Coordinates of C-alpha atoms and ligand atoms in Angstrom, one line a residue:
M1 CA 24.9 -2.4 13.7
A2 CA 23.9 0.0 16.4
D3 CA 25.1 -0.9 19.9
K4 CA 21.6 -0.1 21.5
Q5 CA 18.6 -2.2 20.6
I6 CA 15.7 -0.4 18.9
R7 CA 12.5 -0.8 20.9
I8 CA 9.4 -1.6 18.8
G9 CA 5.7 -2.0 19.5
I10 CA 3.0 -3.4 17.3
I11 CA -0.5 -1.9 17.2
G12 CA -3.1 -4.4 15.9
S13 CA -2.3 -8.1 16.3
G14 CA -4.2 -9.8 13.4
G15 CA -2.9 -11.5 10.2
I16 CA -0.2 -9.1 9.0
A17 CA 1.1 -8.3 12.5
G18 CA 2.6 -11.8 12.4
A19 CA 4.7 -10.9 9.4
H20 CA 6.0 -7.8 11.1
A21 CA 6.8 -9.8 14.2
N22 CA 8.6 -12.4 12.2
A23 CA 10.7 -9.7 10.5
Y24 CA 11.6 -8.0 13.8
K25 CA 12.4 -11.2 15.5
Q26 CA 15.1 -11.9 12.9
M27 CA 16.9 -8.6 13.8
P28 CA 19.3 -8.9 16.8
D29 CA 19.4 -5.1 17.0
V30 CA 15.6 -4.9 17.6
A31 CA 13.6 -5.7 20.7
L32 CA 9.8 -6.2 20.2
V33 CA 8.6 -5.1 23.5
A34 CA 4.9 -4.5 23.3
V35 CA 1.7 -5.4 21.4
A36 CA -1.7 -3.7 21.6
D37 CA -5.1 -4.9 20.2
V38 CA -8.6 -3.6 20.9
I39 CA -9.9 -7.1 21.4
P40 CA -9.2 -8.0 25.0
G41 CA -6.7 -10.8 25.4
K42 CA -5.8 -10.9 21.7
A43 CA -2.4 -9.1 22.1
A44 CA -1.5 -11.5 24.9
E45 CA -2.3 -14.5 22.8
F46 CA -0.2 -13.0 20.0
I47 CA 2.7 -12.5 22.3
Q48 CA 2.5 -16.1 23.5
R49 CA 2.1 -17.5 19.9
Q50 CA 5.1 -15.4 18.8
G51 CA 7.3 -16.6 21.7
L52 CA 7.9 -13.1 23.1
P53 CA 7.7 -13.7 26.9
S54 CA 9.1 -10.3 27.9
A55 CA 6.7 -8.3 25.7
Q56 CA 3.8 -6.4 27.3
A57 CA 0.2 -6.7 26.1
F58 CA -2.3 -3.9 26.0
D59 CA -5.9 -3.5 24.8
D60 CA -5.5 0.2 24.3
H61 CA -2.8 1.6 21.9
L62 CA -2.5 4.8 24.1
R63 CA -1.1 2.7 26.9
L64 CA 1.4 1.1 24.6
L65 CA 2.4 4.6 23.5
D66 CA 3.2 5.5 27.1
L67 CA 6.2 3.2 26.9
D68 CA 9.7 4.3 25.9
L69 CA 9.6 3.0 22.2
D70 CA 11.6 4.0 19.2
G71 CA 9.0 2.9 16.7
V72 CA 5.7 1.2 16.1
S73 CA 4.2 -0.9 13.4
V74 CA 0.5 0.0 12.8
C75 CA -1.2 -3.2 11.7
T76 CA -4.8 -2.4 12.3
P77 CA -7.6 -2.4 9.7
N78 CA -7.4 0.6 7.4
V79 CA -9.9 2.7 9.3
A80 CA -7.7 2.8 12.5
H81 CA -4.4 3.6 10.7
H82 CA -5.1 7.3 11.0
R83 CA -5.9 7.5 14.8
T84 CA -3.2 5.1 15.9
A85 CA -0.5 6.6 13.7
V86 CA -1.3 10.2 14.7
D87 CA -1.3 9.3 18.4
A88 CA 2.0 7.5 17.9
L89 CA 3.6 10.4 16.1
H90 CA 2.3 12.8 18.8
A91 CA 3.9 10.5 21.4
G92 CA 7.2 11.0 19.5
K93 CA 7.3 7.5 18.0
N94 CA 8.5 6.7 14.5
V95 CA 5.7 4.9 12.6
L96 CA 5.5 2.2 9.9
V97 CA 1.9 2.0 8.7
E98 CA 0.5 -0.9 6.7
K99 CA -0.9 -0.1 3.3
P100 CA -3.2 1.6 2.3
M101 CA -2.1 4.7 4.1
A102 CA -5.6 5.6 5.4
V103 CA -9.2 5.6 4.3
T104 CA -9.6 9.3 3.2
L105 CA -7.3 11.9 1.9
E106 CA -8.1 14.1 4.9
Q107 CA -6.8 11.4 7.3
G108 CA -3.7 11.0 5.2
V109 CA -3.0 14.7 5.4
E110 CA -3.4 14.7 9.2
M111 CA -1.0 11.8 9.4
A112 CA 1.6 13.5 7.2
R113 CA 1.2 16.8 9.2
A114 CA 1.6 14.9 12.5
A115 CA 4.9 13.4 11.2
K116 CA 6.2 16.7 10.1
R117 CA 5.3 18.4 13.3
A118 CA 6.8 15.6 15.4
G119 CA 9.9 15.4 13.2
R120 CA 9.4 11.6 13.2
I121 CA 9.3 9.0 10.4
L122 CA 6.0 8.1 8.9
T123 CA 6.6 5.3 6.3
I124 CA 4.0 3.3 4.4
G125 CA 4.4 -0.4 4.0
F126 CA 4.6 -1.0 0.2
Q127 CA 6.9 -4.0 0.2
P128 CA 7.0 -4.4 -3.7
R129 CA 9.3 -1.3 -3.6
Y130 CA 12.0 -3.7 -2.5
D131 CA 11.5 -6.1 -5.4
P132 CA 14.5 -5.6 -7.8
N133 CA 12.2 -5.9 -10.8
M134 CA 10.1 -3.0 -9.5
Q135 CA 13.3 -1.0 -9.1
M136 CA 14.3 -1.9 -12.7
I137 CA 10.9 -0.7 -14.1
K138 CA 11.3 2.6 -12.2
D139 CA 14.8 3.0 -13.5
I140 CA 13.7 2.4 -17.1
V141 CA 10.8 4.9 -16.9
R142 CA 12.8 7.5 -15.1
S143 CA 15.8 7.1 -17.4
G144 CA 14.0 9.0 -20.1
Q145 CA 14.4 6.2 -22.7
L146 CA 10.6 6.1 -23.2
G147 CA 10.7 9.8 -24.2
K148 CA 7.7 11.8 -22.9
V149 CA 5.4 9.4 -21.1
Y150 CA 1.8 10.5 -21.9
Y151 CA -0.2 7.4 -20.8
A152 CA 0.0 4.7 -18.2
E153 CA -2.3 1.8 -17.6
T154 CA -2.3 -0.4 -14.5
G155 CA -4.4 -2.4 -12.1
G156 CA -4.7 -5.7 -10.4
G157 CA -7.2 -8.4 -10.8
R158 CA -8.1 -11.6 -8.9
R159 CA -10.5 -14.0 -10.5
R160 CA -12.1 -15.1 -7.3
G161 CA -10.3 -13.5 -4.5
A162 CA -12.6 -11.3 -2.4
P163 CA -11.5 -11.6 1.2
G164 CA -13.9 -11.5 4.2
G165 CA -13.5 -10.4 7.8
T166 CA -12.6 -6.8 8.4
F167 CA -11.8 -6.2 4.7
I168 CA -15.5 -6.2 3.5
R169 CA -16.8 -3.8 6.2
K170 CA -17.1 -0.2 5.2
D171 CA -16.6 1.0 8.8
L172 CA -13.3 -0.9 9.1
A173 CA -11.8 -1.1 5.7
G174 CA -13.3 2.1 4.2
S175 CA -12.9 0.7 0.7
G176 CA -12.6 -2.8 -0.9
A177 CA -10.5 -3.9 -3.9
I178 CA -9.4 -0.3 -4.8
A179 CA -7.7 0.3 -1.5
D180 CA -6.7 -3.3 -0.7
I181 CA -4.9 -4.3 -3.9
G182 CA -5.3 -1.2 -6.1
C183 CA -3.0 0.8 -3.9
Y184 CA -0.1 -1.5 -4.9
A185 CA -0.6 -1.0 -8.7
L186 CA -1.0 2.8 -8.1
D187 CA 2.3 2.8 -6.1
M188 CA 4.2 1.0 -8.9
V189 CA 3.1 3.5 -11.6
L190 CA 3.3 6.6 -9.4
D191 CA 6.8 5.7 -8.2
A192 CA 8.0 5.0 -11.7
L193 CA 6.6 8.3 -12.8
D194 CA 8.2 10.1 -9.8
H195 CA 4.9 10.9 -8.1
P196 CA 3.1 13.3 -10.4
R197 CA 0.3 15.2 -8.7
P198 CA -3.2 13.8 -9.6
L199 CA -5.6 16.5 -10.9
T200 CA -9.0 14.8 -11.6
V201 CA -10.6 11.4 -11.4
S202 CA -13.6 9.9 -13.2
A203 CA -14.5 6.6 -11.7
Y204 CA -17.0 3.8 -11.5
T205 CA -17.2 1.0 -8.8
S206 CA -19.5 -2.0 -8.3
N207 CA -19.8 -5.0 -6.1
Y208 CA -21.9 -7.6 -8.0
F209 CA -19.8 -10.6 -6.8
G210 CA -19.3 -9.7 -3.1
T211 CA -23.0 -9.2 -2.6
S212 CA -24.1 -12.4 -4.4
P213 CA -24.8 -15.6 -2.4
K214 CA -23.5 -17.4 -5.5
Y215 CA -20.1 -15.9 -5.2
H216 CA -19.3 -14.9 -1.6
P217 CA -20.0 -16.8 1.6
D218 CA -20.4 -13.5 3.6
W219 CA -22.5 -11.8 0.9
A220 CA -25.0 -10.3 3.3
R221 CA -22.3 -8.3 5.1
F222 CA -20.4 -7.2 2.0
E223 CA -20.3 -3.4 2.0
V224 CA -17.4 -2.4 -0.2
E225 CA -16.6 -2.4 -3.9
D226 CA -15.1 -5.5 -5.6
F227 CA -14.4 -3.7 -8.9
G228 CA -13.4 -0.2 -9.8
V229 CA -12.2 1.6 -12.9
A230 CA -10.9 5.1 -13.2
L231 CA -9.4 7.6 -15.6
V232 CA -7.0 9.8 -13.7
R233 CA -5.4 13.0 -15.1
L234 CA -1.9 13.5 -13.7
E235 CA 0.2 16.6 -13.9
G236 CA 2.6 16.8 -16.8
G237 CA -0.1 15.8 -19.4
I238 CA -0.1 12.1 -18.3
T239 CA -3.3 10.1 -18.4
L240 CA -3.6 7.0 -16.1
N241 CA -6.1 4.3 -16.8
F242 CA -6.6 2.2 -13.6
K243 CA -8.8 -0.8 -13.0
V244 CA -8.9 -3.3 -10.2
S245 CA -11.0 -6.3 -9.3
W246 CA -11.4 -8.9 -6.5
A247 CA -13.5 -11.1 -8.6
M248 CA -14.4 -11.3 -12.3
H249 CA -15.1 -13.7 -15.2
M250 CA -11.7 -13.0 -16.8
D251 CA -8.2 -14.3 -16.3
S252 CA -6.5 -10.9 -15.8
L253 CA -7.1 -7.2 -16.2
G254 CA -4.0 -7.1 -18.4
A255 CA -0.6 -5.7 -18.3
T256 CA 0.7 -2.5 -16.8
M257 CA 2.0 -0.3 -19.6
F258 CA 3.7 3.0 -20.1
L259 CA 3.4 4.7 -23.5
G260 CA 6.1 7.2 -24.3
T261 CA 6.9 9.2 -27.4
D262 CA 10.1 7.2 -28.0
A263 CA 9.2 3.7 -26.6
G264 CA 6.6 1.8 -24.7
L265 CA 7.1 -0.5 -21.7
K266 CA 4.8 -3.4 -20.9
V267 CA 4.9 -5.2 -17.5
G268 CA 3.2 -8.6 -17.3
P269 CA 0.9 -9.1 -14.3
A270 CA 1.6 -11.5 -11.5
G271 CA 0.2 -15.0 -12.1
S272 CA -2.3 -14.9 -9.2
G273 CA -3.4 -11.4 -10.0
A274 CA -2.5 -10.4 -6.5
W275 CA -0.1 -7.5 -6.5
D276 CA 2.6 -9.0 -4.3
G277 CA 5.6 -7.7 -6.0
T278 CA 6.1 -10.4 -8.5
I279 CA 5.8 -9.7 -12.2
S280 CA 5.8 -12.2 -15.1
S281 CA 7.4 -10.2 -17.9
C282 CA 8.8 -6.9 -18.9
T283 CA 9.1 -5.8 -22.6
L284 CA 10.3 -2.7 -24.3
Y285 CA 8.6 -1.7 -27.6
H286 CA 9.8 0.6 -30.3
D287 CA 7.6 1.2 -33.3
L288 CA 9.0 3.3 -36.1
L289 CA 7.8 3.5 -39.7
G290 CA 8.3 0.1 -41.1
H291 CA 10.4 -1.1 -38.1
H292 CA 9.0 -2.7 -35.0
T293 CA 10.9 -4.2 -32.1
A294 CA 9.8 -5.9 -28.9
S295 CA 12.7 -6.5 -26.6
P296 CA 12.1 -8.7 -23.6
I297 CA 14.0 -7.5 -20.6
P298 CA 15.3 -10.4 -18.4
L299 CA 13.7 -10.4 -15.0
Q300 CA 16.0 -10.7 -12.0
N301 CA 15.8 -13.6 -9.7
H302 CA 13.0 -12.9 -7.2
N303 CA 14.8 -14.1 -4.1
V304 CA 14.7 -10.9 -2.1
R305 CA 12.6 -11.1 1.0
I306 CA 10.6 -8.0 0.2
F307 CA 8.5 -7.9 3.4
Y308 CA 11.6 -8.3 5.6
E309 CA 13.3 -5.6 3.6
K310 CA 10.5 -3.1 4.1
V311 CA 10.6 -3.6 7.9
R312 CA 14.4 -3.5 7.9
A313 CA 14.4 -0.2 6.0
F314 CA 12.2 1.3 8.8
V315 CA 14.6 0.1 11.5
V316 CA 17.7 1.3 9.7
A317 CA 16.0 4.7 9.1
I318 CA 15.4 5.0 12.8
Q319 CA 18.9 3.9 13.7
E320 CA 20.6 6.2 11.2
G321 CA 18.3 9.2 11.5
K322 CA 17.4 8.9 7.8
P323 CA 14.1 10.1 6.2
A324 CA 11.2 7.8 5.9
P325 CA 11.9 5.1 3.3
I326 CA 8.4 5.5 1.7
P327 CA 7.3 8.9 3.1
G328 CA 3.7 9.4 4.1
E329 CA 3.7 12.7 2.3
Q330 CA 4.6 11.0 -1.0
I331 CA 1.9 8.4 -0.6
L332 CA -0.7 11.1 -0.1
R333 CA -1.0 11.2 -4.0
N334 CA -1.9 7.5 -4.0
Q335 CA -4.4 8.1 -1.2
A336 CA -5.8 11.1 -3.0
I337 CA -6.5 8.9 -6.1
I338 CA -8.3 6.3 -4.0
D339 CA -10.3 9.1 -2.3
G340 CA -11.1 10.6 -5.6
I341 CA -12.3 7.3 -7.0
L342 CA -14.7 6.8 -4.2
R343 CA -16.0 10.3 -4.4
S344 CA -16.3 10.2 -8.2
S345 CA -18.1 6.9 -8.1
A346 CA -20.5 8.1 -5.4
E347 CA -21.3 11.3 -7.2
G348 CA -21.4 9.8 -10.7
R349 CA -19.1 12.5 -12.2
E350 CA -15.5 13.6 -12.6
V351 CA -14.1 15.2 -9.4
A352 CA -11.1 17.4 -8.9
I353 CA -8.3 16.4 -6.5
E354 CA -6.7 18.9 -4.3
I355 CA -4.0 17.9 -1.9
P356 CA -3.4 20.6 0.8
E357 CA 0.1 21.7 1.8
I358 CA 1.7 19.7 4.6
Ligands
LIG401 N1 1.5 -5.5 3.2 C1 0.8 -6.6 3.1 O1 1.2 -7.5 2.4 C2 -0.5 -6.7 3.8 C3 -1.2 -7.9 3.8 C4 -2.4 -8.0 4.5 C5 -2.9 -6.9 5.1 N2 -2.3 -5.7 5.1 C6 -2.8 -4.5 5.7 O2 -2.6 -4.7 7.1 C7 -3.7 -4.2 7.8 C8 -4.3 -5.2 8.8 O3 -4.7 -6.3 8.0 P1 -4.9 -7.8 8.7 O4 -5.1 -8.7 7.7 O5 -3.8 -8.0 9.7 O6 -6.3 -7.5 9.5 P2 -6.9 -8.2 10.8 O7 -8.3 -7.9 10.8 O8 -6.5 -9.7 10.7 O9 -6.1 -7.6 12.0 C9 -6.3 -6.3 12.5 C10 -6.2 -6.3 14.0 O10 -6.2 -4.9 14.5 C11 -7.0 -4.9 15.7 N3 -7.4 -3.5 15.8 C12 -8.5 -2.8 15.3 N4 -8.5 -1.5 15.7 C13 -7.5 -1.4 16.6 C14 -7.0 -0.3 17.4 N5 -7.6 0.9 17.3 N6 -5.9 -0.5 18.2 C15 -5.4 -1.7 18.2 N7 -5.8 -2.8 17.5 C16 -6.8 -2.6 16.7 C17 -8.1 -5.8 15.4 O11 -8.8 -6.3 16.6 C18 -7.4 -7.0 14.7 O12 -6.9 -7.9 15.6 C19 -4.7 -3.7 6.8 O13 -4.6 -2.3 6.6 C20 -4.3 -4.4 5.5 O14 -4.6 -3.6 4.3 C21 -1.1 -5.6 4.4

C-alpha cells in the first residue's frame, strides 16, 4: 500500500456515484475529498448521506477540478461524460468514466486524445471485465482453440426493463438500450476477440414499448430506442450480429456465441437479461463428420466484487503509474459501433466506420 492517500473526487452524485463512493470508502489508502453535481445542493446531500464530513461539495465540476486531486470518477449521465472527462484530463487528473464511454464517436476521440496529451489515465467502467467467468471466456477465445473465429453473436435483453429519468432523454443519455446495456455485450465480445476494428454497420432501432402508455409510465417523454439490431463487419473477416432490448415479448435474446473453424463457444445469458457480469452457462461445441460433442465448462464461483475491483484497479493504476486498466482508446471501437448503429438506423442504410488516429 502506498504511504500517501490518493485524493479522489466524484463528478455527478446520482445513483451510480453511490457505488463509487462505497468502493472508495473501503480503501484506507484513498481519501474521497470532493463531490460535484450540477443540481445545487445535491452534492452536499450526497456527502452527508455517505458520511463524508470533510469532503467539499460543488455545483460546478470546474471548481472541483481546481483542487489538488489524483483522480476523479465521472458519474454523470452519458451526455456529460465527454465535457467533464476532457476538463478533468486537461486539469491533469486521472479519470474513471462510467459506461458507456460517451454519446458519439467524436466525443470519445476527443476524450482519448485529451488523455494522451495529458499523459493521464482514462479508464472506462466496465465492471464485468473483473468477473472470472468473463476472463475465462476471453482466455478460451484468445487461446486459438476455436480456430479462426468468423462469426460472433451477442446482445442483452430485458423483458420489461426500460428505465426512466435521465436514461430516456435524448439530450442526456444520447441513446437508450444500445448504449445502456448493449455496450456491456459489445465489450465482452470485442475484448474476447482482442478488439478488432469495426468496418461497417447496418442497423435498425425502434421504441414501440417506451413510447406506449400501455408499457411505460413516462411514455410521453421517452425519446430513445428500446430495441436495436445490427450486423457489424469487423476486421479479420469476422461478422458480429448484435441485438439488444429494454422490453420485449420474449424471455431472452439468446446466448452469446463465437463460431470458429475448429470449435464453437456458447455463453448463456444472465437470468435477468441485464448484463451485470453474471452468465448462466458456457459450452464448447465440436462438430465433426459423424461426431458431435458439447462440453459444458464449469463456471467459477461468482463471489468477486466486480464493481469494487474496477474502482480498485483505477486506484492501483494511479498509485503504481500503470496504464489505464480499460483504456479509453480501446473502448473507442465499442463507441464507434454504437455511433454507427445510431447513424445507420437514422439513415436507413449501411454506414462505414472510421476511427481517427489518436
Ligand atoms: N457501471 C454500472 O453498473 C452503471 C450502473 C448505472 C449507471 N451507470 C452509468 O452511470 C452514469 C450515471 O448514471 P446514474 O444512474 O447515476 O444517473 P443519475 O441521473 O442518477 O445521476 C447523474 C447525476 O449527474 C449529475 N450531472 C449531470 N450533469 C452534470 C455535470 N455536468 N456535472 C456534474 N454533475 C452532473 C445529475 O444532476 C445527476 O445527479 C450513466 O452514464 C450510466 O450509464 C453505470
